[in-house]
Amino acid sequence: MILQQMKKLIILIVLLLPFSVWCQDTGIGGVNIVAGSGLASAFGGENLSAKIGYLIGIEKNVYRVNETSLFNVGVQFSWQGANYTERVDTENPNLSGNINLSYLNFPVLYRYQNANGLFMETGLQTGFLLGAKDIPDEGEKTDGKDKIKFVDIRIPLGVGYWLSNTISLGIRADYGLSSLSTDGAVLHSDADKHRNFMLLGLIRFNLHSDK
């Protein structure tokens, strides 16, 4: 399982390299590889709980307002979803498993950063569904794309600190603005709306002298 995830990460890094080259060629500073891991869940119904989520991508500073403020855009892949436990009826044991979701995300962020390296960021992120699997602890996994909306809009909110000119550490929370489930879809919960949520610890590697 771990080897499969590592292979996927290596493939994604290779796919992101052309974007990185384009970022360098524009002549505008601030190109970062960003990676993170933390908690992912879906708000809506008491049957859903958090699972481990992952993110990897690349960010590019596109407009500097002044010495402390700038805008950047990014391309990111995320693996998220939720665990679930639900009681089918009083005579049967609980049904448990996890919902695995993968997205291609395009965040647009505003960042405020002081001279000491501390920064805060927020913006808007549009995600496009790449895959959705319902994997029960017992039984066969099923495709769940018909239950999940293709487009997911979220607000990212994060803080971080540049340890040096090349590495920063931070925390980011992403909260979905719209329901991730399609109309009438039931995601192991009696709620009619579910919203994506991620809380990640992030590390950035700066590929350019300008943060």
mmCIF file with all atom_site columns, N, CA and C in Angstrom, residues 9 11 14 18 30 44 52 67 84 87 94 101 121 130 134 144 152 154 156 158-159 164 167 195-196 204 206:
data_model
loop_
_atom_site.group_PDB
_atom_site.id
_atom_site.type_symbol
_atom_site.label_atom_id
_atom_site.label_alt_id
_atom_site.label_comp_id
_atom_site.label_asym_id
_atom_site.label_entity_id
_atom_site.label_seq_id
_atom_site.pdbx_PDB_ins_code
_atom_site.Cartn_x
_atom_site.Cartn_y
_atom_site.Cartn_z
_atom_site.occupancy
_atom_site.B_iso_or_equiv
_atom_site.pdbx_formal_charge
_atom_site.auth_seq_id
_atom_site.auth_comp_id
_atom_site.auth_asym_id
_atom_site.auth_atom_id
_atom_site.pdbx_PDB_model_num
ATOM 1  N N  . LEU A 1 9   ? 3.058   9.302  -6.049  1.00 0.00 ? 9   LEU A N  1
ATOM 2  C CA . LEU A 1 9   ? 3.665   10.595 -5.769  1.00 0.00 ? 9   LEU A CA 1
ATOM 3  C C  . LEU A 1 9   ? 4.791   10.892 -6.752  1.00 0.00 ? 9   LEU A C  1
ATOM 4  N N  . ILE A 1 11  ? 5.102   9.732  -9.824  1.00 0.00 ? 11  ILE A N  1
ATOM 5  C CA . ILE A 1 11  ? 4.490   10.011 -11.132 1.00 0.00 ? 11  ILE A CA 1
ATOM 6  C C  . ILE A 1 11  ? 3.942   11.437 -11.174 1.00 0.00 ? 11  ILE A C  1
ATOM 7  N N  . VAL A 1 14  ? 6.679   14.030 -11.535 1.00 0.00 ? 14  VAL A N  1
ATOM 8  C CA . VAL A 1 14  ? 7.150   14.058 -12.927 1.00 0.00 ? 14  VAL A CA 1
ATOM 9  C C  . VAL A 1 14  ? 6.171   14.835 -13.806 1.00 0.00 ? 14  VAL A C  1
ATOM 10 N N  . PRO A 1 18  ? 6.887   19.941 -15.977 1.00 0.00 ? 18  PRO A N  1
ATOM 11 C CA . PRO A 1 18  ? 6.729   20.942 -17.044 1.00 0.00 ? 18  PRO A CA 1
ATOM 12 C C  . PRO A 1 18  ? 6.131   22.245 -16.547 1.00 0.00 ? 18  PRO A C  1
ATOM 13 N N  . GLY A 1 30  ? 9.254   33.090 -6.961  1.00 0.00 ? 30  GLY A N  1
ATOM 14 C CA . GLY A 1 30  ? 8.362   32.393 -6.058  1.00 0.00 ? 30  GLY A CA 1
ATOM 15 C C  . GLY A 1 30  ? 7.729   31.168 -6.667  1.00 0.00 ? 30  GLY A C  1
ATOM 16 N N  . GLY A 1 44  ? -21.252 16.330 7.715   1.00 0.00 ? 44  GLY A N  1
ATOM 17 C CA . GLY A 1 44  ? -22.607 15.950 7.342   1.00 0.00 ? 44  GLY A CA 1
ATOM 18 C C  . GLY A 1 44  ? -22.954 14.557 7.831   1.00 0.00 ? 44  GLY A C  1
ATOM 19 N N  . ILE A 1 52  ? -6.807  9.897  7.131   1.00 0.00 ? 52  ILE A N  1
ATOM 20 C CA . ILE A 1 52  ? -5.581  10.562 6.719   1.00 0.00 ? 52  ILE A CA 1
ATOM 21 C C  . ILE A 1 52  ? -5.721  11.053 5.282   1.00 0.00 ? 52  ILE A C  1
ATOM 22 N N  . GLU A 1 67  ? 5.722   44.766 -0.712  1.00 0.00 ? 67  GLU A N  1
ATOM 23 C CA . GLU A 1 67  ? 6.739   43.921 -0.098  1.00 0.00 ? 67  GLU A CA 1
ATOM 24 C C  . GLU A 1 67  ? 6.164   42.835 0.802   1.00 0.00 ? 67  GLU A C  1
ATOM 25 N N  . TYR A 1 84  ? -16.284 5.789  7.644   1.00 0.00 ? 84  TYR A N  1
ATOM 26 C CA . TYR A 1 84  ? -17.693 5.720  8.046   1.00 0.00 ? 84  TYR A CA 1
ATOM 27 C C  . TYR A 1 84  ? -17.957 4.468  8.877   1.00 0.00 ? 84  TYR A C  1
ATOM 28 N N  . ARG A 1 87  ? -24.889 1.686  11.449  1.00 0.00 ? 87  ARG A N  1
ATOM 29 C CA . ARG A 1 87  ? -25.627 0.496  11.839  1.00 0.00 ? 87  ARG A CA 1
ATOM 30 C C  . ARG A 1 87  ? -26.749 0.257  10.825  1.00 0.00 ? 87  ARG A C  1
ATOM 31 N N  . ASN A 1 94  ? -22.328 -3.350 12.639  1.00 0.00 ? 94  ASN A N  1
ATOM 32 C CA . ASN A 1 94  ? -22.082 -2.085 11.969  1.00 0.00 ? 94  ASN A CA 1
ATOM 33 C C  . ASN A 1 94  ? -21.388 -2.302 10.622  1.00 0.00 ? 94  ASN A C  1
ATOM 34 N N  . LEU A 1 101 ? -11.491 9.805  -1.995  1.00 0.00 ? 101 LEU A N  1
ATOM 35 C CA . LEU A 1 101 ? -11.704 10.800 -3.041  1.00 0.00 ? 101 LEU A CA 1
ATOM 36 C C  . LEU A 1 101 ? -10.364 11.369 -3.484  1.00 0.00 ? 101 LEU A C  1
ATOM 37 N N  . GLU A 1 121 ? -2.426  33.112 4.664   1.00 0.00 ? 121 GLU A N  1
ATOM 38 C CA . GLU A 1 121 ? -2.942  33.046 3.303   1.00 0.00 ? 121 GLU A CA 1
ATOM 39 C C  . GLU A 1 121 ? -4.391  32.567 3.286   1.00 0.00 ? 121 GLU A C  1
ATOM 40 N N  . LEU A 1 130 ? -11.243 13.362 -9.596  1.00 0.00 ? 130 LEU A N  1
ATOM 41 C CA . LEU A 1 130 ? -10.539 12.386 -10.413 1.00 0.00 ? 130 LEU A CA 1
ATOM 42 C C  . LEU A 1 130 ? -10.995 10.964 -10.131 1.00 0.00 ? 130 LEU A C  1
ATOM 43 N N  . ASP A 1 134 ? -15.727 3.680  -2.760  1.00 0.00 ? 134 ASP A N  1
ATOM 44 C CA . ASP A 1 134 ? -16.288 3.267  -1.477  1.00 0.00 ? 134 ASP A CA 1
ATOM 45 C C  . ASP A 1 134 ? -15.678 1.911  -1.138  1.00 0.00 ? 134 ASP A C  1
ATOM 46 N N  . GLY A 1 144 ? -17.773 5.308  -6.750  1.00 0.00 ? 144 GLY A N  1
ATOM 47 C CA . GLY A 1 144 ? -18.759 6.232  -6.209  1.00 0.00 ? 144 GLY A CA 1
ATOM 48 C C  . GLY A 1 144 ? -18.827 7.558  -6.922  1.00 0.00 ? 144 GLY A C  1
ATOM 49 N N  . ASP A 1 152 ? -15.722 20.870 -6.971  1.00 0.00 ? 152 ASP A N  1
ATOM 50 C CA . ASP A 1 152 ? -15.765 21.151 -5.540  1.00 0.00 ? 152 ASP A CA 1
ATOM 51 C C  . ASP A 1 152 ? -15.090 22.494 -5.287  1.00 0.00 ? 152 ASP A C  1
ATOM 52 N N  . ARG A 1 154 ? -13.773 25.304 -2.577  1.00 0.00 ? 154 ARG A N  1
ATOM 53 C CA . ARG A 1 154 ? -13.374 25.394 -1.170  1.00 0.00 ? 154 ARG A CA 1
ATOM 54 C C  . ARG A 1 154 ? -12.659 26.701 -0.864  1.00 0.00 ? 154 ARG A C  1
ATOM 55 N N  . PRO A 1 156 ? -9.496  27.928 1.246   1.00 0.00 ? 156 PRO A N  1
ATOM 56 C CA . PRO A 1 156 ? -8.315  27.571 2.035   1.00 0.00 ? 156 PRO A CA 1
ATOM 57 C C  . PRO A 1 156 ? -7.972  28.710 3.003   1.00 0.00 ? 156 PRO A C  1
ATOM 58 N N  . GLY A 1 158 ? -4.692  29.439 5.785   1.00 0.00 ? 158 GLY A N  1
ATOM 59 C CA . GLY A 1 158 ? -3.468  28.853 6.317   1.00 0.00 ? 158 GLY A CA 1
ATOM 60 C C  . GLY A 1 158 ? -2.547  29.869 6.947   1.00 0.00 ? 158 GLY A C  1
ATOM 61 N N  . VAL A 1 159 ? -1.626  29.355 7.765   1.00 0.00 ? 159 VAL A N  1
ATOM 62 C CA . VAL A 1 159 ? -0.551  30.149 8.350   1.00 0.00 ? 159 VAL A CA 1
ATOM 63 C C  . VAL A 1 159 ? 0.738   29.343 8.214   1.00 0.00 ? 159 VAL A C  1
ATOM 64 N N  . SER A 1 164 ? 13.821  29.238 6.216   1.00 0.00 ? 164 SER A N  1
ATOM 65 C CA . SER A 1 164 ? 14.939  29.773 5.446   1.00 0.00 ? 164 SER A CA 1
ATOM 66 C C  . SER A 1 164 ? 14.378  30.266 4.120   1.00 0.00 ? 164 SER A C  1
ATOM 67 N N  . ILE A 1 167 ? 12.777  26.680 2.602   1.00 0.00 ? 167 ILE A N  1
ATOM 68 C CA . ILE A 1 167 ? 11.847  25.759 3.261   1.00 0.00 ? 167 ILE A CA 1
ATOM 69 C C  . ILE A 1 167 ? 10.923  26.522 4.195   1.00 0.00 ? 167 ILE A C  1
ATOM 70 N N  . ARG A 1 195 ? -19.879 18.283 3.153   1.00 0.00 ? 195 ARG A N  1
ATOM 71 C CA . ARG A 1 195 ? -18.869 19.233 2.698   1.00 0.00 ? 195 ARG A CA 1
ATOM 72 C C  . ARG A 1 195 ? -17.471 18.703 3.000   1.00 0.00 ? 195 ARG A C  1
ATOM 73 N N  . ASN A 1 196 ? -16.607 18.812 2.005   1.00 0.00 ? 196 ASN A N  1
ATOM 74 C CA . ASN A 1 196 ? -15.228 18.385 2.185   1.00 0.00 ? 196 ASN A CA 1
ATOM 75 C C  . ASN A 1 196 ? -14.516 19.256 3.211   1.00 0.00 ? 196 ASN A C  1
ATOM 76 N N  . ARG A 1 204 ? 6.871   23.480 2.271   1.00 0.00 ? 204 ARG A N  1
ATOM 77 C CA . ARG A 1 204 ? 7.129   24.053 0.950   1.00 0.00 ? 204 ARG A CA 1
ATOM 78 C C  . ARG A 1 204 ? 8.635   24.069 0.690   1.00 0.00 ? 204 ARG A C  1
ATOM 79 N N  . ASN A 1 206 ? 11.099  26.010 -1.814  1.00 0.00 ? 206 ASN A N  1
ATOM 80 C CA . ASN A 1 206 ? 11.173  27.108 -2.757  1.00 0.00 ? 206 ASN A CA 1
ATOM 81 C C  . ASN A 1 206 ? 12.228  26.831 -3.829  1.00 0.00 ? 206 ASN A C  1
#
